[in-house]
Coordinates of C-alpha atoms and ligand atoms in Angstrom, one line a residue:
M65 CA -0.7 -19.5 9.3
S66 CA -4.3 -19.6 8.3
D67 CA -5.7 -20.5 5.1
Q68 CA -5.3 -17.1 3.1
T69 CA -7.4 -17.7 -0.1
N70 CA -9.4 -14.8 -1.2
Q71 CA -8.3 -12.7 1.6
A72 CA -7.2 -9.1 1.2
P73 CA -3.7 -8.3 2.3
L74 CA -3.4 -6.7 5.6
L75 CA -0.4 -4.5 4.4
E76 CA 1.1 -3.3 1.2
V77 CA 4.0 -1.6 0.9
K78 CA 5.0 0.1 -2.4
H79 CA 8.3 1.6 -3.4
L80 CA 9.0 2.7 0.2
R81 CA 12.2 4.8 0.6
K82 CA 14.2 6.1 3.4
L83 CA 16.8 8.5 2.9
F84 CA 19.0 10.4 5.8
P85 CA 21.0 13.5 4.7
A86 CA 24.7 12.5 5.2
K87 CA 26.9 14.7 7.0
S88 CA 29.5 16.1 4.1
G89 CA 32.6 18.0 4.4
F90 CA 32.4 22.0 4.2
L91 CA 33.9 21.5 0.5
A92 CA 31.0 19.2 -0.7
K93 CA 29.0 20.7 -3.3
E94 CA 25.9 18.6 -3.4
K95 CA 24.4 17.1 -0.4
T96 CA 24.5 13.2 -0.1
Y97 CA 21.9 11.1 1.2
I98 CA 22.4 7.9 2.8
K99 CA 19.6 5.3 1.1
A100 CA 18.7 3.2 4.4
V101 CA 15.4 1.7 2.4
D102 CA 15.5 1.8 -1.3
D103 CA 12.4 1.0 -3.4
V104 CA 11.0 -1.5 -0.8
S105 CA 7.7 -3.3 -1.8
F106 CA 6.0 -6.2 -0.5
T107 CA 2.5 -7.3 1.3
L108 CA 1.6 -9.0 4.5
M109 CA -1.5 -11.2 4.9
P110 CA -3.3 -11.2 7.8
K111 CA -1.9 -13.4 10.5
E112 CA 1.2 -14.0 8.5
T113 CA 4.8 -13.7 9.5
L114 CA 7.1 -12.1 7.1
G115 CA 10.7 -12.8 8.0
V116 CA 13.2 -10.1 7.3
V117 CA 16.8 -10.9 7.6
G118 CA 20.4 -9.5 6.1
E119 CA 23.4 -7.9 7.9
S120 CA 23.7 -5.1 10.3
G121 CA 23.4 -2.2 8.2
C122 CA 21.2 -3.4 5.4
G123 CA 18.2 -1.3 6.3
K124 CA 15.7 -3.9 7.7
S125 CA 15.3 -2.0 11.0
T126 CA 14.5 1.3 9.2
M127 CA 12.3 -0.4 6.9
G128 CA 10.2 -1.7 10.1
R129 CA 10.0 1.5 11.7
S130 CA 8.9 3.7 8.3
V131 CA 6.2 1.3 7.7
L132 CA 5.0 2.1 10.9
R133 CA 5.9 5.7 10.6
L134 CA 7.9 5.8 13.6
I135 CA 10.3 7.6 11.2
E136 CA 8.5 9.2 8.4
P137 CA 9.4 7.6 5.1
T138 CA 10.7 9.8 2.4
E139 CA 8.7 8.1 -0.7
G140 CA 5.9 5.3 -1.1
E141 CA 2.6 4.2 -0.5
I142 CA 1.6 2.2 2.9
L143 CA -1.8 0.7 2.5
Y144 CA -3.0 -0.7 5.8
K145 CA -6.5 -2.6 5.9
G146 CA -6.9 -0.7 2.3
E147 CA -6.3 2.8 3.5
D148 CA -3.6 5.4 2.9
F149 CA -1.7 5.2 6.1
R150 CA 1.1 7.8 4.8
Q151 CA -2.1 10.4 4.4
A152 CA -3.8 9.6 7.5
G153 CA -3.8 12.1 10.4
G154 CA -5.7 13.1 13.7
Q155 CA -8.1 10.3 14.7
Q156 CA -7.5 8.1 11.8
L157 CA -4.0 8.0 12.3
R158 CA -4.7 7.7 16.1
K159 CA -7.0 4.9 15.5
M160 CA -4.5 3.4 12.7
R161 CA -1.5 3.5 15.0
S162 CA -3.4 1.7 17.8
D163 CA -3.5 -1.5 15.6
M164 CA 0.5 -1.7 14.3
Q165 CA 2.6 -2.0 17.4
I166 CA 6.6 -2.8 17.8
I167 CA 8.6 -5.0 20.0
F168 CA 12.0 -3.3 20.2
Q169 CA 15.2 -5.0 20.1
D170 CA 16.7 -4.0 23.5
P171 CA 14.6 -4.6 26.6
Y172 CA 16.8 -2.9 28.6
A173 CA 16.4 0.5 26.9
S174 CA 13.3 0.2 25.6
L175 CA 11.3 0.3 29.2
N176 CA 11.2 3.8 31.2
P177 CA 13.1 3.0 34.4
R178 CA 11.2 5.2 36.3
M179 CA 7.8 3.7 35.6
T180 CA 6.1 0.3 37.3
V181 CA 5.3 -2.7 35.2
G182 CA 1.4 -1.8 35.7
E183 CA 2.1 1.3 34.4
I184 CA 4.5 0.7 31.3
I185 CA 1.4 -1.6 30.1
A186 CA -1.2 0.6 31.0
E187 CA 0.5 3.2 29.0
P188 CA -1.5 2.5 25.3
L189 CA -4.8 1.9 27.0
N190 CA -4.5 5.4 28.7
I191 CA -3.5 7.0 25.6
Q192 CA -5.9 5.3 23.4
K193 CA -8.6 6.1 26.2
R194 CA -9.6 2.5 26.1
C195 CA -10.9 2.0 29.3
G196 CA -13.8 3.6 31.7
S197 CA -12.0 3.7 34.9
K198 CA -8.6 2.8 36.5
E199 CA -10.0 -0.5 37.6
E200 CA -10.2 -1.4 34.4
V201 CA -7.4 -0.5 32.9
R202 CA -5.7 -2.8 36.0
E203 CA -7.8 -5.8 35.1
Q204 CA -6.8 -5.4 31.5
V205 CA -3.0 -5.0 32.5
L206 CA -3.2 -7.9 34.8
K207 CA -4.8 -10.3 32.4
V208 CA -2.1 -9.3 29.6
M209 CA 0.4 -10.1 32.3
E210 CA -0.8 -13.5 32.7
V211 CA -1.0 -14.2 29.1
V212 CA 2.6 -13.3 28.9
G213 CA 3.5 -15.3 31.7
L214 CA 4.4 -12.5 34.1
N215 CA 3.4 -13.0 37.5
P216 CA 0.6 -10.6 38.5
K217 CA 2.4 -9.7 41.8
Y218 CA 4.9 -7.9 39.8
Y219 CA 2.8 -5.3 38.9
N220 CA 4.2 -2.8 40.8
R221 CA 7.7 -3.6 40.4
Y222 CA 10.3 -1.6 38.1
P223 CA 12.2 -2.7 34.9
H224 CA 15.4 -3.3 36.9
E225 CA 14.3 -5.7 39.2
F226 CA 13.6 -8.3 36.4
S227 CA 15.9 -10.3 34.0
G228 CA 16.2 -9.7 29.9
G229 CA 13.9 -12.4 29.2
Q230 CA 10.9 -11.1 31.7
R231 CA 11.6 -7.5 30.4
Q232 CA 11.0 -8.6 27.3
R233 CA 7.8 -10.3 28.2
I234 CA 7.1 -6.6 29.6
G235 CA 7.7 -5.4 26.0
I236 CA 5.5 -7.9 24.5
A237 CA 2.7 -7.1 26.9
R238 CA 2.8 -3.7 26.0
A239 CA 2.7 -4.2 22.5
I240 CA -0.2 -6.4 22.6
V241 CA -2.3 -4.9 25.2
L242 CA -4.3 -3.1 22.4
Q243 CA -5.1 -6.5 20.6
P244 CA -3.1 -5.1 17.5
S245 CA -3.4 -6.8 14.0
L246 CA 0.3 -6.1 13.3
V247 CA 3.5 -6.3 15.0
V248 CA 6.9 -5.3 13.9
C249 CA 9.4 -7.7 16.1
D250 CA 12.7 -5.8 15.5
E251 CA 15.3 -8.1 16.9
P252 CA 13.2 -8.9 19.9
V253 CA 15.4 -11.9 21.1
S254 CA 18.8 -10.9 19.7
A255 CA 19.6 -9.3 23.1
L256 CA 18.5 -12.4 25.0
D257 CA 20.7 -15.3 26.3
V258 CA 20.3 -18.3 24.0
S259 CA 18.5 -20.4 26.3
I260 CA 15.8 -17.6 26.9
Q261 CA 15.4 -17.0 23.1
S262 CA 13.4 -20.5 22.1
Q263 CA 11.0 -19.2 25.3
V264 CA 10.1 -15.9 23.7
L265 CA 10.0 -17.1 20.0
N266 CA 7.6 -19.7 21.5
L267 CA 5.7 -17.1 23.3
L268 CA 5.4 -15.1 20.3
R269 CA 4.2 -18.0 18.2
K270 CA 1.6 -19.0 21.0
L271 CA 0.2 -15.4 21.0
Q272 CA 0.0 -15.2 17.1
E273 CA -2.3 -18.3 17.2
S274 CA -4.4 -17.2 20.1
M275 CA -4.8 -13.4 18.6
G276 CA -4.4 -13.9 15.1
M277 CA -1.8 -11.1 14.6
A278 CA 0.4 -10.8 11.5
Y279 CA 4.4 -10.2 12.2
I280 CA 7.2 -8.5 10.6
F281 CA 9.9 -10.2 12.4
I282 CA 13.4 -8.7 11.6
S283 CA 16.7 -10.6 12.5
H284 CA 20.3 -10.7 11.5
N285 CA 19.8 -14.8 12.6
L286 CA 18.8 -16.9 9.9
S287 CA 18.0 -20.1 12.4
V288 CA 15.6 -17.5 14.1
I289 CA 14.0 -16.3 11.1
K290 CA 13.5 -20.2 9.9
H291 CA 11.8 -20.7 13.3
I292 CA 9.3 -18.2 13.1
S293 CA 8.5 -17.1 9.7
D294 CA 5.8 -18.2 7.0
R295 CA 7.8 -16.0 4.3
V296 CA 11.2 -14.7 4.0
M297 CA 12.7 -11.2 2.7
V298 CA 16.4 -10.9 2.5
M299 CA 17.5 -7.3 2.3
Y300 CA 20.9 -6.0 1.0
L301 CA 21.9 -2.2 1.5
G302 CA 18.6 -1.1 1.3
H303 CA 17.0 -3.4 -1.4
V304 CA 15.0 -6.6 -1.3
V305 CA 17.2 -9.1 -3.2
E306 CA 15.0 -12.2 -2.7
M307 CA 11.7 -13.3 -1.2
A308 CA 9.9 -16.3 -1.0
D309 CA 8.3 -19.0 1.0
K310 CA 10.4 -20.2 3.8
K311 CA 10.7 -23.7 2.2
E312 CA 11.3 -22.3 -1.2
L313 CA 13.8 -19.9 0.3
F314 CA 15.9 -22.5 2.4
D315 CA 15.7 -25.4 -0.3
N316 CA 16.1 -23.2 -3.3
A317 CA 18.0 -20.1 -2.6
S318 CA 18.7 -18.4 -5.5
H319 CA 20.5 -15.1 -4.7
P320 CA 24.3 -15.7 -4.4
Y321 CA 23.8 -13.3 -0.9
T322 CA 21.1 -15.4 0.7
Q323 CA 23.4 -18.4 -0.3
A324 CA 26.3 -17.1 1.5
L325 CA 24.0 -16.5 4.6
L326 CA 22.5 -19.7 4.7
S327 CA 26.0 -21.6 4.0
A328 CA 26.7 -19.7 7.3
I329 CA 24.2 -21.0 9.4
P330 CA 26.1 -23.3 12.1
V331 CA 24.9 -27.4 11.3
P332 CA 26.7 -30.4 13.1
E333 CA 30.2 -31.3 11.2
R334 CA 28.8 -34.8 10.5
H335 CA 26.1 -33.7 9.0
S336 CA 27.3 -30.9 6.7
R337 CA 28.8 -31.3 3.2
R338 CA 28.0 -27.7 2.6
K339 CA 30.5 -25.4 1.5
K340 CA 30.7 -22.2 3.6
I341 CA 30.8 -19.0 1.2
I342 CA 32.7 -16.3 2.9
L343 CA 31.7 -12.9 1.6
Q344 CA 34.7 -10.6 0.9
G345 CA 34.8 -7.1 2.4
D346 CA 32.4 -5.1 4.2
L347 CA 29.2 -3.6 3.4
P348 CA 29.5 -0.8 1.0
S349 CA 28.2 2.8 2.2
P350 CA 24.6 3.2 1.7
A351 CA 25.6 6.9 0.8
N352 CA 27.6 5.6 -2.1
P353 CA 25.9 2.4 -3.2
P354 CA 27.5 0.5 -6.0
S355 CA 26.8 0.9 -9.6
G356 CA 24.7 -1.9 -11.2
C357 CA 24.1 -4.9 -9.1
I358 CA 24.3 -3.4 -5.4
F359 CA 25.9 -6.6 -4.5
H360 CA 28.7 -7.1 -7.0
T361 CA 31.7 -5.6 -5.0
R362 CA 31.4 -9.0 -2.8
C363 CA 29.7 -11.5 -5.0
F364 CA 31.5 -14.8 -5.7
M365 CA 29.5 -15.2 -9.2
A366 CA 30.0 -11.4 -10.5
Q367 CA 30.5 -11.3 -14.1
E368 CA 31.1 -8.3 -16.4
I369 CA 27.5 -7.2 -16.7
C370 CA 26.9 -7.0 -13.1
S371 CA 28.6 -3.7 -12.3
K372 CA 27.0 -2.2 -15.1
Q373 CA 23.5 -3.2 -15.4
K374 CA 21.0 -3.4 -12.3
P375 CA 19.0 -6.5 -12.1
E376 CA 15.4 -6.5 -11.5
L377 CA 13.6 -8.2 -8.7
K378 CA 11.6 -10.9 -10.7
E379 CA 9.5 -13.7 -9.9
I380 CA 11.5 -16.9 -10.7
A381 CA 8.7 -19.4 -9.2
D382 CA 5.6 -19.1 -8.1
G383 CA 6.0 -16.6 -5.3
H384 CA 9.6 -16.6 -5.3
L385 CA 11.4 -13.2 -6.3
C386 CA 15.2 -12.7 -6.6
A387 CA 17.2 -9.8 -7.8
C388 CA 20.2 -11.6 -9.9
H389 CA 21.1 -11.5 -13.6
F390 CA 21.7 -15.4 -13.1
C391 CA 18.7 -16.0 -10.8
G392 CA 17.5 -19.4 -11.4
L393 CA 20.9 -20.7 -12.9
N394 CA 23.0 -20.6 -9.5
K395 CA 21.2 -23.0 -7.3
G396 CA 22.6 -23.2 -3.9
E397 CA 24.2 -26.5 -2.5
Ligands
LIG173 FE1 26.2 -11.5 -8.1 FE2 26.1 -10.6 -10.4 FE3 23.7 -11.8 -9.5 FE4 24.8 -9.5 -8.5 S1 23.5 -9.8 -10.4 S2 24.1 -10.9 -7.3 S3 26.8 -9.7 -9.0 S4 25.8 -12.5 -10.2

């Protein structure tokens, strides 16, 4: 990450909410909603990587897609380069969208099997009318293929002819061909073999250094998040429960949920004196979240106050936010 002193944020997300109507029985009197993302706020600086971590179903992917308006948020404000993204329409929306891209989790499902590699990577250029001729489009596509490590001779091949890692390189090429300032990476390596994961992560880092993009990097894997992030945001049941610089978070995790996640990172037996924290029970339903602290039904530190009073997300050290009544008191081992 470059020196960001005095820089304006690239992205400011304020009180973002995304509710989905829940299916209710015919006897249900009131409509219920699944609170997939509930009051999420954060900023992202240019060239920064914000890692977003949490269990499946915590709302991290919905949050990433809502920020890009791939699914329309229910409430909240999204400022991109100082402009109101939620109010943007027509030409302005088109222009802003071209600067904000996404890499999807599943390289098998996210590429159109009927299109060649060249056509897939060229699609954003054609939609945005970036090039004056077909030759120029081809030239741009071949250049990007080289940048992501795809042999240009694959230009006319189809996605099914490639391995998972190569398909993800095609997805990355499609995301960066318009030279965006922001890329949401939605679990981009979790469908890949472990041996390929580090290649793709290193490619993403290299591209960030050369092109200066900011990433929102979503993953359930804290080792991956540690490898790639500058700052980390921990989500639980649609809420942010802790956020800090990577080093601060990994050294001084304060929220019991973050401590439990960290304790589950595999480490060699001989190097570990760390006690594993096993969370009891499943993630509660986001249609009917627990009262008070949303984590109290599974928290190993819960006290009487926890089921009654919701803890605020408050700053406990410089840039370190935590939503727990006992933040700062409950240091991880
Ligand atoms: Fe656990 Fe209570 Fe803190 Fe919630 S507020 S994380 S239940 S100790």
